[in-house]
């Protein structure tokens, strides 16, 4: 059996599934690892299964042992890996596209509804014992039904969000590298027009140096007053100062965020702004998805070890 090191504890049935195919070494205490910890743990391993919590930069990649013949990232995002450096070392990488899209899109709807219906404030009212009973002025929110949804990044996850939003009679507009087939929604070549018609903006684009702080003060100012922002992609796409200032000023009615720049050390304003409905990066946290992600990584690594090219190969 090939020996693999897995950087984080996976749900029990997932670890059991991996153990059927590989001789697995686990990071027993589940502490996120530094690049040099990862390199050290790879000694004697044939493959590494890494998570988005561990970074492999160019310097670390030069230190990987020659025995290591493949990397599988247990994620669809891959900004934590220096793919060029891995390619230069001749180490192929597989990832987990497609299988997270439904879970992440479900979570986008949760965030959208949570922000629109002030779920954080309602939850706090009850669990803190402050609720005095129903009242017609209580927690007035906004309907998502019929609103204009702007999706930034119309990849697999963006499309799944659009599919769900149509059930809420939302009008779909999107920005993307290219226009998609008719029926996907209204494509906006013009960013200003896209922003100014987005009652709800959903960020679903990958993290990259080009998208860092894409949602900045200038772009937020172009959103209609009272708009909502949802982010299920990566925290780095949002300028936290600008977003929290816009919620404080009332320009934005709220936000629903699953991901944060520098998580888990998040901007302190997120701890107190109760119009911002927050979740701790749970987009793909369903057992169905975790198992499907594992099947992707396992079959990708097995295919590589058999000398072929898996469909989920990144480099
Ligand atoms: C992903 O797969 O990219 C998820 O965000 C977990 O890292």
mmCIF file of C-alpha atoms and ligand atoms in Angstrom:
data_model
loop_
_atom_site.group_PDB
_atom_site.id
_atom_site.type_symbol
_atom_site.label_atom_id
_atom_site.label_comp_id
_atom_site.label_asym_id
_atom_site.label_seq_id
_atom_site.Cartn_x
_atom_site.Cartn_y
_atom_site.Cartn_z
ATOM 1 C CA UNK A 1 0.000 0.000 0.000
ATOM 2 C CA UNK A 2 1.185 3.527 -0.748
ATOM 3 C CA UNK A 3 1.935 5.645 2.298
ATOM 4 C CA UNK A 4 0.154 8.985 2.619
ATOM 5 C CA UNK A 5 0.256 11.772 5.175
ATOM 6 C CA UNK A 6 -3.005 13.660 5.807
ATOM 7 C CA UNK A 7 -2.577 17.140 7.303
ATOM 8 C CA UNK A 8 -5.899 17.354 9.224
ATOM 9 C CA UNK A 9 -8.285 14.933 10.902
ATOM 10 C CA UNK A 10 -11.116 14.059 8.540
ATOM 11 C CA UNK A 11 -14.588 12.868 9.563
ATOM 12 C CA UNK A 12 -14.374 9.266 10.820
ATOM 13 C CA UNK A 13 -16.058 7.612 7.790
ATOM 14 C CA UNK A 14 -13.703 9.576 5.521
ATOM 15 C CA UNK A 15 -10.615 8.412 7.381
ATOM 16 C CA UNK A 16 -11.977 4.840 7.191
ATOM 17 C CA UNK A 17 -12.467 5.208 3.441
ATOM 18 C CA UNK A 18 -8.904 6.455 2.945
ATOM 19 C CA UNK A 19 -7.517 3.631 5.063
ATOM 20 C CA UNK A 20 -9.058 1.121 2.645
ATOM 21 C CA UNK A 21 -6.823 2.444 -0.141
ATOM 22 C CA UNK A 22 -3.698 3.744 1.572
ATOM 23 C CA UNK A 23 -1.440 3.316 4.569
ATOM 24 C CA UNK A 24 -2.504 6.556 6.235
ATOM 25 C CA UNK A 25 -0.558 8.655 8.741
ATOM 26 C CA UNK A 26 -2.726 11.268 10.445
ATOM 27 C CA UNK A 27 -1.884 14.568 12.089
ATOM 28 C CA UNK A 28 -3.226 13.134 15.331
ATOM 29 C CA UNK A 29 -3.735 16.364 17.294
ATOM 30 C CA UNK A 30 -5.257 18.123 14.243
ATOM 31 C CA UNK A 31 -3.209 21.270 14.730
ATOM 32 C CA UNK A 32 -2.793 23.302 11.496
ATOM 33 C CA UNK A 33 0.789 22.750 10.328
ATOM 34 C CA UNK A 34 3.452 25.187 9.148
ATOM 35 C CA UNK A 35 5.059 24.564 5.740
ATOM 36 C CA UNK A 36 8.142 23.110 7.444
ATOM 37 C CA UNK A 37 5.969 20.822 9.622
ATOM 38 C CA UNK A 38 4.329 19.521 6.446
ATOM 39 C CA UNK A 39 7.696 18.869 4.816
ATOM 40 C CA UNK A 40 8.940 17.030 7.901
ATOM 41 C CA UNK A 41 5.772 14.904 8.040
ATOM 42 C CA UNK A 42 6.212 13.922 4.377
ATOM 43 C CA UNK A 43 9.404 11.966 5.049
ATOM 44 C CA UNK A 44 8.827 8.350 4.052
ATOM 45 C CA UNK A 45 5.516 9.198 2.359
ATOM 46 C CA UNK A 46 4.449 8.483 -1.224
ATOM 47 C CA UNK A 47 1.773 11.178 -1.253
ATOM 48 C CA UNK A 48 0.513 14.108 0.758
ATOM 49 C CA UNK A 49 -3.152 14.908 1.336
ATOM 50 C CA UNK A 50 -3.241 18.567 2.284
ATOM 51 C CA UNK A 51 -6.031 20.907 3.399
ATOM 52 C CA UNK A 52 -6.620 24.595 2.743
ATOM 53 C CA UNK A 53 -5.306 25.318 6.269
ATOM 54 C CA UNK A 54 -1.754 24.333 5.254
ATOM 55 C CA UNK A 55 0.338 26.333 2.860
ATOM 56 C CA UNK A 56 2.995 24.832 0.630
ATOM 57 C CA UNK A 57 5.158 27.633 -0.706
ATOM 58 C CA UNK A 58 8.046 27.385 -3.147
ATOM 59 C CA UNK A 59 10.668 27.141 -0.374
ATOM 60 C CA UNK A 60 8.839 24.256 1.327
ATOM 61 C CA UNK A 61 8.313 22.478 -1.975
ATOM 62 C CA UNK A 62 12.067 22.317 -2.625
ATOM 63 C CA UNK A 63 12.350 20.441 0.693
ATOM 64 C CA UNK A 64 9.809 17.724 -0.120
ATOM 65 C CA UNK A 65 11.404 14.256 -0.209
ATOM 66 C CA UNK A 66 12.080 12.644 -3.596
ATOM 67 C CA UNK A 67 9.897 9.699 -2.581
ATOM 68 C CA UNK A 68 6.808 11.951 -2.535
ATOM 69 C CA UNK A 69 5.169 11.458 -5.907
ATOM 70 C CA UNK A 70 1.804 13.235 -5.587
ATOM 71 C CA UNK A 71 -0.238 15.803 -3.678
ATOM 72 C CA UNK A 72 -3.997 15.670 -3.235
ATOM 73 C CA UNK A 73 -5.644 18.754 -1.846
ATOM 74 C CA UNK A 74 -8.804 18.046 0.106
ATOM 75 C CA UNK A 75 -10.374 21.220 -1.270
ATOM 76 C CA UNK A 76 -11.552 22.887 -4.422
ATOM 77 C CA UNK A 77 -9.631 26.079 -3.580
ATOM 78 C CA UNK A 78 -5.907 25.767 -4.248
ATOM 79 C CA UNK A 79 -4.475 29.179 -3.429
ATOM 80 C CA UNK A 80 -2.552 27.572 -0.533
ATOM 81 C CA UNK A 81 -0.359 25.678 -3.008
ATOM 82 C CA UNK A 82 2.376 27.027 -5.237
ATOM 83 C CA UNK A 83 1.330 25.022 -8.277
ATOM 84 C CA UNK A 84 4.189 26.299 -10.433
ATOM 85 C CA UNK A 85 6.733 25.131 -7.885
ATOM 86 C CA UNK A 86 5.045 21.728 -7.587
ATOM 87 C CA UNK A 87 4.974 21.372 -11.346
ATOM 88 C CA UNK A 88 8.648 22.361 -11.543
ATOM 89 C CA UNK A 89 9.409 19.559 -9.045
ATOM 90 C CA UNK A 90 7.377 17.154 -11.177
ATOM 91 C CA UNK A 91 4.841 16.542 -8.394
ATOM 92 C CA UNK A 92 1.299 16.259 -9.799
ATOM 93 C CA UNK A 93 -1.622 17.668 -7.819
ATOM 94 C CA UNK A 94 -5.251 16.518 -7.688
ATOM 95 C CA UNK A 95 -8.140 18.452 -6.131
ATOM 96 C CA UNK A 96 -11.902 18.139 -5.514
ATOM 97 C CA UNK A 97 -13.900 20.161 -8.053
ATOM 98 C CA UNK A 98 -17.688 19.860 -8.558
ATOM 99 C CA UNK A 99 -18.499 17.787 -5.502
ATOM 100 C CA UNK A 100 -18.674 20.757 -3.127
ATOM 101 C CA UNK A 101 -20.827 22.963 -5.295
ATOM 102 C CA UNK A 102 -24.219 21.897 -3.923
ATOM 103 C CA UNK A 103 -23.206 22.147 -0.253
ATOM 104 C CA UNK A 104 -21.514 25.500 -0.751
ATOM 105 C CA UNK A 105 -24.494 26.859 -2.703
ATOM 106 C CA UNK A 106 -26.855 25.653 0.042
ATOM 107 C CA UNK A 107 -24.716 27.598 2.478
ATOM 108 C CA UNK A 108 -24.818 30.688 0.257
ATOM 109 C CA UNK A 109 -28.620 30.595 0.550
ATOM 110 C CA UNK A 110 -28.329 30.217 4.327
ATOM 111 C CA UNK A 111 -26.053 33.273 4.459
ATOM 112 C CA UNK A 112 -28.312 35.262 2.142
ATOM 113 C CA UNK A 113 -31.402 34.469 4.168
ATOM 114 C CA UNK A 114 -29.536 34.870 7.437
ATOM 115 C CA UNK A 115 -28.410 38.362 6.458
ATOM 116 C CA UNK A 116 -31.774 39.363 4.965
ATOM 117 C CA UNK A 117 -33.807 38.082 7.928
ATOM 118 C CA UNK A 118 -31.357 39.204 10.634
ATOM 119 C CA UNK A 119 -30.787 35.673 11.889
ATOM 120 C CA UNK A 120 -27.863 36.592 14.137
ATOM 121 C CA UNK A 121 -29.918 39.142 16.059
ATOM 122 C CA UNK A 122 -32.918 36.821 16.325
ATOM 123 C CA UNK A 123 -30.800 33.940 17.548
ATOM 124 C CA UNK A 124 -29.123 36.149 20.163
ATOM 125 C CA UNK A 125 -32.471 37.510 21.377
ATOM 126 C CA UNK A 126 -33.659 34.013 22.208
ATOM 127 C CA UNK A 127 -30.515 32.335 23.498
ATOM 128 C CA UNK A 128 -29.591 35.341 25.657
ATOM 129 C CA UNK A 129 -33.077 35.331 27.207
ATOM 130 C CA UNK A 130 -33.903 38.864 26.008
ATOM 131 C CA UNK A 131 -36.966 38.047 23.869
ATOM 132 C CA UNK A 132 -40.141 39.700 25.163
ATOM 133 C CA UNK A 133 -42.495 38.119 22.614
ATOM 134 C CA UNK A 134 -43.827 38.857 19.155
ATOM 135 C CA UNK A 135 -44.208 42.461 18.031
ATOM 136 C CA UNK A 136 -44.922 44.041 14.656
ATOM 137 C CA UNK A 137 -41.715 46.111 14.836
ATOM 138 C CA UNK A 138 -39.510 43.235 15.766
ATOM 139 C CA UNK A 139 -36.452 42.538 13.596
ATOM 140 C CA UNK A 140 -37.756 43.935 10.322
ATOM 141 C CA UNK A 141 -35.698 42.421 7.554
ATOM 142 C CA UNK A 142 -35.924 42.294 3.808
ATOM 143 C CA UNK A 143 -37.255 39.654 1.397
ATOM 144 C CA UNK A 144 -34.838 37.910 -0.900
ATOM 145 C CA UNK A 145 -37.767 36.894 -3.122
ATOM 146 C CA UNK A 146 -37.746 38.783 -6.409
ATOM 147 C CA UNK A 147 -34.474 40.585 -5.659
ATOM 148 C CA UNK A 148 -31.710 41.151 -8.200
ATOM 149 C CA UNK A 149 -28.854 38.808 -7.356
ATOM 150 C CA UNK A 150 -25.388 39.620 -8.699
ATOM 151 C CA UNK A 151 -23.005 36.665 -8.759
ATOM 152 C CA UNK A 152 -19.313 37.506 -9.008
ATOM 153 C CA UNK A 153 -17.711 34.368 -10.452
ATOM 154 C CA UNK A 154 -20.066 32.108 -12.363
ATOM 155 C CA UNK A 155 -18.197 28.830 -12.063
ATOM 156 C CA UNK A 156 -19.740 25.610 -10.804
ATOM 157 C CA UNK A 157 -20.624 27.072 -7.414
ATOM 158 C CA UNK A 158 -21.950 30.310 -8.903
ATOM 159 C CA UNK A 159 -24.242 28.325 -11.192
ATOM 160 C CA UNK A 160 -25.556 26.267 -8.266
ATOM 161 C CA UNK A 161 -26.293 29.464 -6.342
ATOM 162 C CA UNK A 162 -28.181 30.804 -9.387
ATOM 163 C CA UNK A 163 -30.199 27.588 -9.628
ATOM 164 C CA UNK A 164 -31.330 27.897 -6.015
ATOM 165 C CA UNK A 165 -31.956 31.638 -6.284
ATOM 166 C CA UNK A 166 -34.327 31.077 -9.224
ATOM 167 C CA UNK A 167 -36.605 29.193 -6.841
ATOM 168 C CA UNK A 168 -36.839 32.488 -4.940
ATOM 169 C CA UNK A 169 -37.817 34.298 -8.162
ATOM 170 C CA UNK A 170 -34.570 36.221 -8.054
ATOM 171 C CA UNK A 171 -33.251 37.881 -11.205
ATOM 172 C CA UNK A 172 -29.768 36.559 -11.889
ATOM 173 C CA UNK A 173 -26.968 38.798 -13.131
ATOM 174 C CA UNK A 174 -23.329 37.780 -13.181
ATOM 175 C CA UNK A 175 -19.741 38.776 -13.842
ATOM 176 C CA UNK A 176 -17.402 36.168 -15.198
ATOM 177 C CA UNK A 177 -14.373 35.869 -17.436
ATOM 178 C CA UNK A 178 -16.791 35.093 -20.266
ATOM 179 C CA UNK A 179 -20.517 35.115 -20.950
ATOM 180 C CA UNK A 180 -22.202 31.749 -20.464
ATOM 181 C CA UNK A 181 -24.995 30.134 -22.474
ATOM 182 C CA UNK A 182 -28.366 31.883 -22.723
ATOM 183 C CA UNK A 183 -30.441 31.094 -19.662
ATOM 184 C CA UNK A 184 -27.503 31.283 -17.239
ATOM 185 C CA UNK A 185 -28.554 34.815 -16.274
ATOM 186 C CA UNK A 186 -27.796 38.323 -17.411
ATOM 187 C CA UNK A 187 -24.093 38.716 -18.226
ATOM 188 C CA UNK A 188 -22.585 42.095 -17.383
ATOM 189 C CA UNK A 189 -19.512 43.148 -19.310
ATOM 190 C CA UNK A 190 -19.718 46.439 -17.431
ATOM 191 C CA UNK A 191 -18.772 46.149 -13.773
ATOM 192 C CA UNK A 192 -20.401 49.398 -12.738
ATOM 193 C CA UNK A 193 -23.767 48.342 -14.161
ATOM 194 C CA UNK A 194 -23.411 44.936 -12.553
ATOM 195 C CA UNK A 195 -22.803 46.420 -9.120
ATOM 196 C CA UNK A 196 -25.489 49.088 -9.336
ATOM 197 C CA UNK A 197 -28.199 46.475 -10.093
ATOM 198 C CA UNK A 198 -27.120 43.967 -7.409
ATOM 199 C CA UNK A 199 -29.531 44.084 -4.475
ATOM 200 C CA UNK A 200 -27.634 41.082 -3.220
ATOM 201 C CA UNK A 201 -24.038 40.477 -4.239
ATOM 202 C CA UNK A 202 -22.744 36.908 -3.928
ATOM 203 C CA UNK A 203 -18.991 36.427 -4.191
ATOM 204 C CA UNK A 204 -18.106 33.042 -5.692
ATOM 205 C CA UNK A 205 -14.821 33.697 -7.523
ATOM 206 C CA UNK A 206 -11.516 32.014 -6.686
ATOM 207 C CA UNK A 207 -8.861 33.743 -4.607
ATOM 208 C CA UNK A 208 -5.893 35.045 -6.584
ATOM 209 C CA UNK A 209 -3.594 38.063 -6.476
ATOM 210 C CA UNK A 210 -5.989 39.726 -8.978
ATOM 211 C CA UNK A 211 -9.094 39.219 -6.804
ATOM 212 C CA UNK A 212 -7.472 40.275 -3.508
ATOM 213 C CA UNK A 213 -9.719 42.919 -1.898
ATOM 214 C CA UNK A 214 -11.883 42.968 -5.027
ATOM 215 C CA UNK A 215 -14.797 44.148 -2.905
ATOM 216 C CA UNK A 216 -13.326 47.456 -1.789
ATOM 217 C CA UNK A 217 -14.877 50.776 -0.713
ATOM 218 C CA UNK A 218 -15.244 51.982 -4.289
ATOM 219 C CA UNK A 219 -17.148 48.914 -5.460
ATOM 220 C CA UNK A 220 -19.284 48.818 -2.308
ATOM 221 C CA UNK A 221 -20.288 52.440 -2.969
ATOM 222 C CA UNK A 222 -21.690 51.346 -6.350
ATOM 223 C CA UNK A 223 -24.045 48.803 -4.763
ATOM 224 C CA UNK A 224 -27.578 50.100 -4.137
ATOM 225 C CA UNK A 225 -28.217 51.474 -0.647
ATOM 226 C CA UNK A 226 -29.502 48.642 1.529
ATOM 227 C CA UNK A 227 -27.744 45.921 -0.490
ATOM 228 C CA UNK A 228 -26.534 42.685 1.081
ATOM 229 C CA UNK A 229 -23.195 40.988 0.478
ATOM 230 C CA UNK A 230 -22.603 37.244 0.694
ATOM 231 C CA UNK A 231 -19.151 35.643 0.542
ATOM 232 C CA UNK A 232 -18.673 31.888 0.234
ATOM 233 C CA UNK A 233 -15.388 32.050 -1.713
ATOM 234 C CA UNK A 234 -12.380 33.250 0.262
ATOM 235 C CA UNK A 235 -12.006 36.088 2.760
ATOM 236 C CA UNK A 236 -9.196 37.643 0.767
ATOM 237 C CA UNK A 237 -11.692 38.893 -1.858
ATOM 238 C CA UNK A 238 -13.169 41.344 0.651
ATOM 239 C CA UNK A 239 -11.612 44.458 2.154
ATOM 240 C CA UNK A 240 -12.864 43.983 5.725
ATOM 241 C CA UNK A 241 -12.420 47.639 6.700
ATOM 242 C CA UNK A 242 -14.546 48.762 3.768
ATOM 243 C CA UNK A 243 -17.253 46.139 4.276
ATOM 244 C CA UNK A 244 -17.640 46.702 8.005
ATOM 245 C CA UNK A 245 -17.637 50.498 7.545
ATOM 246 C CA UNK A 246 -20.419 50.205 4.955
ATOM 247 C CA UNK A 247 -22.527 48.065 7.311
ATOM 248 C CA UNK A 248 -21.915 50.519 10.156
ATOM 249 C CA UNK A 249 -22.879 53.498 8.015
ATOM 250 C CA UNK A 250 -26.048 51.714 6.846
ATOM 251 C CA UNK A 251 -25.067 51.793 3.169
ATOM 252 C CA UNK A 252 -25.189 47.988 3.307
ATOM 253 C CA UNK A 253 -28.117 46.433 5.189
ATOM 254 C CA UNK A 254 -25.935 43.515 6.149
ATOM 255 C CA UNK A 255 -23.758 40.666 5.010
ATOM 256 C CA UNK A 256 -23.530 36.894 5.247
ATOM 257 C CA UNK A 257 -19.984 35.587 5.459
ATOM 258 C CA UNK A 258 -18.603 32.073 5.640
ATOM 259 C CA UNK A 259 -14.976 32.968 4.942
ATOM 260 C CA UNK A 260 -12.613 35.576 6.357
ATOM 261 C CA UNK A 261 -9.282 37.102 5.505
ATOM 262 C CA UNK A 262 -6.667 35.593 7.824
ATOM 263 C CA UNK A 263 -9.206 33.214 9.397
ATOM 264 C CA UNK A 264 -9.529 32.216 12.182
ATOM 265 C CA UNK A 265 -8.114 35.622 13.262
ATOM 266 C CA UNK A 266 -10.941 37.706 11.886
ATOM 267 C CA UNK A 267 -11.456 41.470 11.771
ATOM 268 C CA UNK A 268 -12.725 42.499 15.241
ATOM 269 C CA UNK A 269 -15.741 44.358 13.804
ATOM 270 C CA UNK A 270 -17.212 40.979 12.776
ATOM 271 C CA UNK A 271 -17.477 40.098 16.459
ATOM 272 C CA UNK A 272 -19.794 43.008 17.210
ATOM 273 C CA UNK A 273 -21.686 43.918 14.004
ATOM 274 C CA UNK A 274 -24.831 41.873 14.419
ATOM 275 C CA UNK A 275 -26.113 42.729 10.934
ATOM 276 C CA UNK A 276 -23.331 40.489 9.677
ATOM 277 C CA UNK A 277 -24.424 36.881 9.802
ATOM 278 C CA UNK A 278 -21.327 34.755 10.185
ATOM 279 C CA UNK A 279 -20.433 31.101 9.825
ATOM 280 C CA UNK A 280 -17.006 29.503 10.483
ATOM 281 C CA UNK A 281 -16.104 28.340 6.944
ATOM 282 C CA UNK A 282 -18.665 25.526 6.836
ATOM 283 C CA UNK A 283 -19.537 25.713 3.123
ATOM 284 C CA UNK A 284 -18.444 22.169 2.319
ATOM 285 C CA UNK A 285 -19.083 20.734 5.803
ATOM 286 C CA UNK A 286 -21.620 18.045 5.030
ATOM 287 C CA UNK A 287 -20.901 14.344 5.305
ATOM 288 C CA UNK A 288 -22.073 13.785 1.724
ATOM 289 C CA UNK A 289 -19.580 16.328 0.446
ATOM 290 C CA UNK A 290 -16.714 15.269 2.692
ATOM 291 C CA UNK A 291 -17.097 11.673 1.447
ATOM 292 C CA UNK A 292 -17.328 12.776 -2.180
ATOM 293 C CA UNK A 293 -14.206 14.923 -1.735
ATOM 294 C CA UNK A 294 -12.360 11.913 -0.335
ATOM 295 C CA UNK A 295 -13.431 9.729 -3.277
ATOM 296 C CA UNK A 296 -12.062 12.394 -5.614
ATOM 297 C CA UNK A 297 -8.711 12.555 -3.843
ATOM 298 C CA UNK A 298 -8.414 8.773 -3.525
ATOM 299 C CA UNK A 299 -9.240 8.058 -7.165
ATOM 300 C CA UNK A 300 -7.002 10.922 -8.308
ATOM 301 C CA UNK A 301 -4.023 9.592 -6.353
ATOM 302 C CA UNK A 302 -4.682 5.993 -7.399
ATOM 303 C CA UNK A 303 -4.860 7.013 -11.041
ATOM 304 C CA UNK A 304 -1.580 8.925 -10.726
ATOM 305 C CA UNK A 305 0.090 5.947 -9.052
ATOM 306 C CA UNK A 306 -1.179 3.747 -11.896
ATOM 307 C CA UNK A 307 0.662 6.053 -14.308
ATOM 308 C CA UNK A 308 -2.413 7.743 -15.837
ATOM 309 C CA UNK A 309 -3.889 11.213 -15.786
ATOM 310 C CA UNK A 310 -6.932 11.703 -13.546
ATOM 311 C CA UNK A 311 -9.653 14.164 -14.636
ATOM 312 C CA UNK A 312 -9.220 16.124 -11.371
ATOM 313 C CA UNK A 313 -5.527 16.813 -11.948
ATOM 314 C CA UNK A 314 -4.534 20.459 -11.471
ATOM 315 C CA UNK A 315 -0.900 20.273 -12.629
HETATM 316 C C1 LIG B 1 -12.487 24.302 -0.345
HETATM 317 O O1 LIG B 1 -12.567 23.129 -0.704
HETATM 318 O O2 LIG B 1 -11.860 25.141 -0.999
HETATM 319 C C2 LIG B 1 -13.162 24.645 0.948
HETATM 320 O O3 LIG B 1 -13.265 26.006 1.111
HETATM 321 C C3 LIG B 1 -12.419 24.038 2.113
HETATM 322 O O4 LIG B 1 -11.111 24.441 2.084
#
